[in-house]
């Protein structure tokens, strides 16, 4: 199975169903669309400043800019108090990778009129992730950039 490494807290937010899209600068590979992929939490430590920024944005009129569902706020507030609660370097579960969409086509789902991201080159494409299946227990894995092979 192909796996995709995603930094925390984003990987756990995907598994919780409150981050419906993974954003990348390119469309997902055609061969993987419509297939199940493993979601891997990268080894990079969680940055409290990123969590604090997400909290501020989710509490504001700019909450759409996070592309997160409102339920994400309580989770992120807990992790801000204890960022070590998030697993690192592990396969968290699997998801179905959907047909990529242009980011500006999906921002209305989160209450925005347009994509005014200053990270436009990083978030041009929204990759839908559905049919989330958590892995219990999670499996330690080193990971890699891009898609890589994981044996369950």
Short mmCIF file of N, CA, C and O in Angstrom, two decimals, residues 7-66:
data_model
loop_
_atom_site.label_atom_id
_atom_site.label_comp_id
_atom_site.label_asym_id
_atom_site.label_seq_id
_atom_site.Cartn_x
_atom_site.Cartn_y
_atom_site.Cartn_z
N UNK A 7 2.80 15.96 8.36
CA UNK A 7 3.22 16.44 9.67
C UNK A 7 2.04 16.50 10.62
O UNK A 7 0.88 16.64 10.22
N UNK A 8 2.36 16.43 11.90
CA UNK A 8 1.35 16.62 12.93
C UNK A 8 1.17 18.11 13.17
O UNK A 8 2.11 18.87 12.99
N UNK A 9 -0.01 18.58 13.50
CA UNK A 9 -1.19 17.83 13.90
C UNK A 9 -2.08 17.39 12.72
O UNK A 9 -3.12 16.79 12.91
N UNK A 10 -1.64 17.72 11.50
CA UNK A 10 -2.48 17.49 10.32
C UNK A 10 -2.85 16.02 10.14
O UNK A 10 -3.99 15.70 9.79
N UNK A 11 -1.91 15.12 10.37
CA UNK A 11 -2.20 13.69 10.17
C UNK A 11 -3.31 13.22 11.11
O UNK A 11 -4.24 12.52 10.70
N UNK A 12 -3.23 13.61 12.37
CA UNK A 12 -4.25 13.20 13.33
C UNK A 12 -5.58 13.89 13.02
O UNK A 12 -6.65 13.29 13.20
N UNK A 13 -5.55 15.12 12.55
CA UNK A 13 -6.79 15.81 12.18
C UNK A 13 -7.48 15.09 11.02
O UNK A 13 -8.71 15.01 10.97
N UNK A 14 -6.70 14.57 10.09
CA UNK A 14 -7.28 13.76 8.99
C UNK A 14 -7.95 12.54 9.57
O UNK A 14 -9.10 12.22 9.25
N UNK A 15 -7.25 11.83 10.46
CA UNK A 15 -7.80 10.60 11.03
C UNK A 15 -9.05 10.87 11.85
O UNK A 15 -9.92 10.01 11.95
N UNK A 16 -9.16 12.06 12.44
CA UNK A 16 -10.34 12.42 13.24
C UNK A 16 -11.50 12.87 12.35
O UNK A 16 -12.60 13.10 12.85
N UNK A 17 -11.25 13.01 11.05
CA UNK A 17 -12.31 13.41 10.13
C UNK A 17 -12.60 14.90 10.10
O UNK A 17 -13.60 15.32 9.53
N UNK A 18 -11.73 15.71 10.70
CA UNK A 18 -11.96 17.16 10.72
C UNK A 18 -11.08 17.91 9.72
O UNK A 18 -11.17 19.13 9.60
N UNK A 19 -10.23 17.20 9.01
CA UNK A 19 -9.42 17.76 7.93
C UNK A 19 -9.73 16.94 6.68
O UNK A 19 -9.10 15.92 6.43
N UNK A 20 -10.72 17.36 5.91
CA UNK A 20 -11.18 16.54 4.78
C UNK A 20 -10.27 16.56 3.56
O UNK A 20 -10.45 15.74 2.67
N UNK A 21 -9.31 17.46 3.52
CA UNK A 21 -8.41 17.56 2.37
C UNK A 21 -6.97 17.65 2.82
O UNK A 21 -6.65 18.29 3.82
N UNK A 22 -6.09 17.07 2.04
CA UNK A 22 -4.64 17.30 2.16
C UNK A 22 -4.30 18.25 1.02
O UNK A 22 -4.72 18.05 -0.12
N UNK A 23 -3.54 19.29 1.32
CA UNK A 23 -3.20 20.30 0.32
C UNK A 23 -1.77 20.13 -0.14
O UNK A 23 -0.86 19.99 0.68
N UNK A 24 -1.59 20.15 -1.43
CA UNK A 24 -0.27 20.03 -2.03
C UNK A 24 -0.19 20.97 -3.24
O UNK A 24 -1.20 21.46 -3.73
N UNK A 25 1.00 21.17 -3.73
CA UNK A 25 1.23 22.04 -4.87
C UNK A 25 1.00 21.35 -6.20
O UNK A 25 1.16 21.97 -7.25
N UNK A 26 0.64 20.09 -6.19
CA UNK A 26 0.44 19.33 -7.42
C UNK A 26 -0.77 18.41 -7.22
O UNK A 26 -1.13 18.07 -6.09
N UNK A 27 -1.40 17.98 -8.29
CA UNK A 27 -2.52 17.04 -8.15
C UNK A 27 -2.00 15.66 -7.76
O UNK A 27 -0.89 15.28 -8.10
N UNK A 28 -2.81 14.93 -7.03
CA UNK A 28 -2.44 13.56 -6.64
C UNK A 28 -2.21 12.72 -7.89
O UNK A 28 -2.88 12.92 -8.91
N UNK A 29 -1.27 11.78 -7.84
CA UNK A 29 -1.01 10.92 -9.01
C UNK A 29 -2.28 10.18 -9.45
O UNK A 29 -3.02 9.65 -8.63
N UNK A 30 -2.50 10.16 -10.74
CA UNK A 30 -3.69 9.49 -11.30
C UNK A 30 -3.81 8.04 -10.84
O UNK A 30 -4.89 7.55 -10.56
N UNK A 31 -2.69 7.35 -10.80
CA UNK A 31 -2.71 5.92 -10.45
C UNK A 31 -3.19 5.67 -9.01
O UNK A 31 -3.63 4.57 -8.70
N UNK A 32 -3.12 6.68 -8.15
CA UNK A 32 -3.52 6.50 -6.75
C UNK A 32 -4.91 7.03 -6.44
O UNK A 32 -5.46 6.74 -5.38
N UNK A 33 -5.49 7.79 -7.36
CA UNK A 33 -6.83 8.32 -7.13
C UNK A 33 -7.82 7.17 -7.07
O UNK A 33 -7.79 6.27 -7.89
N UNK A 34 -8.68 7.22 -6.07
CA UNK A 34 -9.66 6.16 -5.90
C UNK A 34 -9.11 4.93 -5.19
O UNK A 34 -9.76 3.89 -5.15
N UNK A 35 -7.90 5.04 -4.64
CA UNK A 35 -7.31 3.92 -3.91
C UNK A 35 -7.15 4.29 -2.44
O UNK A 35 -7.16 5.45 -2.06
N UNK A 36 -6.96 3.26 -1.64
CA UNK A 36 -6.72 3.46 -0.21
C UNK A 36 -5.23 3.69 0.01
O UNK A 36 -4.40 2.97 -0.53
N UNK A 37 -4.92 4.73 0.79
CA UNK A 37 -3.53 5.03 1.13
C UNK A 37 -3.39 5.05 2.65
O UNK A 37 -4.36 5.28 3.38
N UNK A 38 -2.18 4.81 3.12
CA UNK A 38 -1.89 4.89 4.55
C UNK A 38 -1.52 6.33 4.89
O UNK A 38 -0.85 7.02 4.12
N UNK A 39 -2.00 6.79 6.04
CA UNK A 39 -1.68 8.12 6.54
C UNK A 39 -0.60 7.97 7.61
O UNK A 39 -0.80 7.32 8.64
N UNK A 40 0.56 8.56 7.32
CA UNK A 40 1.73 8.45 8.20
C UNK A 40 1.99 9.80 8.86
O UNK A 40 2.07 10.83 8.19
N UNK A 41 2.08 9.80 10.19
CA UNK A 41 2.47 11.01 10.93
C UNK A 41 3.98 11.12 10.88
O UNK A 41 4.69 10.20 11.31
N UNK A 42 4.46 12.22 10.35
CA UNK A 42 5.90 12.42 10.23
C UNK A 42 6.60 12.52 11.58
O UNK A 42 5.97 12.67 12.63
N UNK A 43 7.92 12.46 11.54
CA UNK A 43 8.72 12.50 12.76
C UNK A 43 8.97 13.91 13.27
O UNK A 43 9.44 14.09 14.39
N UNK A 44 8.64 14.92 12.48
CA UNK A 44 8.88 16.31 12.88
C UNK A 44 8.07 16.64 14.13
O UNK A 44 6.85 16.43 14.15
N UNK A 45 8.71 17.13 15.18
CA UNK A 45 7.97 17.49 16.40
C UNK A 45 6.90 18.56 16.11
O UNK A 45 7.08 19.42 15.24
N UNK A 46 5.83 18.50 16.87
CA UNK A 46 4.75 19.47 16.75
C UNK A 46 5.25 20.82 17.24
O UNK A 46 5.94 20.89 18.26
N UNK A 47 4.90 21.86 16.52
CA UNK A 47 5.32 23.21 16.91
C UNK A 47 4.16 23.93 17.60
O UNK A 47 3.11 24.12 16.99
N UNK A 48 4.37 24.30 18.85
CA UNK A 48 3.32 24.98 19.61
C UNK A 48 2.88 26.26 18.92
O UNK A 48 1.70 26.61 18.99
N UNK A 49 3.79 26.94 18.25
CA UNK A 49 3.42 28.18 17.56
C UNK A 49 2.42 27.91 16.44
O UNK A 49 1.52 28.73 16.19
N UNK A 50 2.55 26.77 15.76
CA UNK A 50 1.58 26.42 14.71
C UNK A 50 0.22 26.11 15.32
O UNK A 50 -0.82 26.49 14.77
N UNK A 51 0.22 25.42 16.46
CA UNK A 51 -1.03 25.14 17.13
C UNK A 51 -1.70 26.44 17.60
O UNK A 51 -2.91 26.61 17.44
N UNK A 52 -0.90 27.35 18.15
CA UNK A 52 -1.44 28.63 18.60
C UNK A 52 -2.04 29.42 17.43
O UNK A 52 -3.12 30.01 17.57
N UNK A 53 -1.37 29.40 16.28
CA UNK A 53 -1.88 30.08 15.10
C UNK A 53 -3.22 29.48 14.66
O UNK A 53 -4.16 30.21 14.33
N UNK A 54 -3.30 28.15 14.66
CA UNK A 54 -4.55 27.49 14.28
C UNK A 54 -5.68 27.86 15.24
O UNK A 54 -6.81 28.10 14.81
N UNK A 55 -5.38 27.90 16.53
CA UNK A 55 -6.39 28.27 17.52
C UNK A 55 -6.92 29.67 17.24
O UNK A 55 -8.14 29.90 17.21
N UNK A 56 -6.01 30.61 17.02
CA UNK A 56 -6.43 31.99 16.74
C UNK A 56 -7.29 32.07 15.48
O UNK A 56 -8.32 32.74 15.48
N UNK A 57 -6.87 31.39 14.43
CA UNK A 57 -7.64 31.45 13.19
C UNK A 57 -8.99 30.77 13.32
O UNK A 57 -9.99 31.25 12.79
N UNK A 58 -9.04 29.61 14.02
CA UNK A 58 -10.31 28.91 14.18
C UNK A 58 -11.30 29.70 15.03
O UNK A 58 -12.51 29.55 14.88
N UNK A 59 -10.81 30.56 15.90
CA UNK A 59 -11.67 31.40 16.74
C UNK A 59 -12.08 32.69 16.03
O UNK A 59 -12.86 33.45 16.58
N UNK A 60 -11.56 32.95 14.86
CA UNK A 60 -11.78 34.22 14.17
C UNK A 60 -12.72 34.07 12.97
O UNK A 60 -13.16 32.98 12.63
N UNK A 61 -12.94 35.20 12.31
CA UNK A 61 -13.72 35.18 11.07
C UNK A 61 -12.92 34.59 9.92
O UNK A 61 -13.46 34.38 8.85
N UNK A 62 -11.65 34.31 10.16
CA UNK A 62 -10.78 33.71 9.14
C UNK A 62 -10.68 32.19 9.33
O UNK A 62 -9.76 31.57 8.79
N UNK A 63 -11.59 31.59 10.07
CA UNK A 63 -11.51 30.15 10.33
C UNK A 63 -11.50 29.34 9.04
O UNK A 63 -10.91 28.26 8.98
N UNK A 64 -12.12 29.86 8.00
CA UNK A 64 -12.13 29.16 6.70
C UNK A 64 -10.73 28.90 6.19
O UNK A 64 -10.50 27.92 5.48
N UNK A 65 -9.77 29.75 6.57
CA UNK A 65 -8.41 29.65 6.03
C UNK A 65 -7.67 28.41 6.54
O UNK A 65 -6.63 28.06 6.00
N UNK A 66 -8.22 27.74 7.54
CA UNK A 66 -7.60 26.51 8.05
C UNK A 66 -8.04 25.28 7.27
O UNK A 66 -7.40 24.24 7.35
#
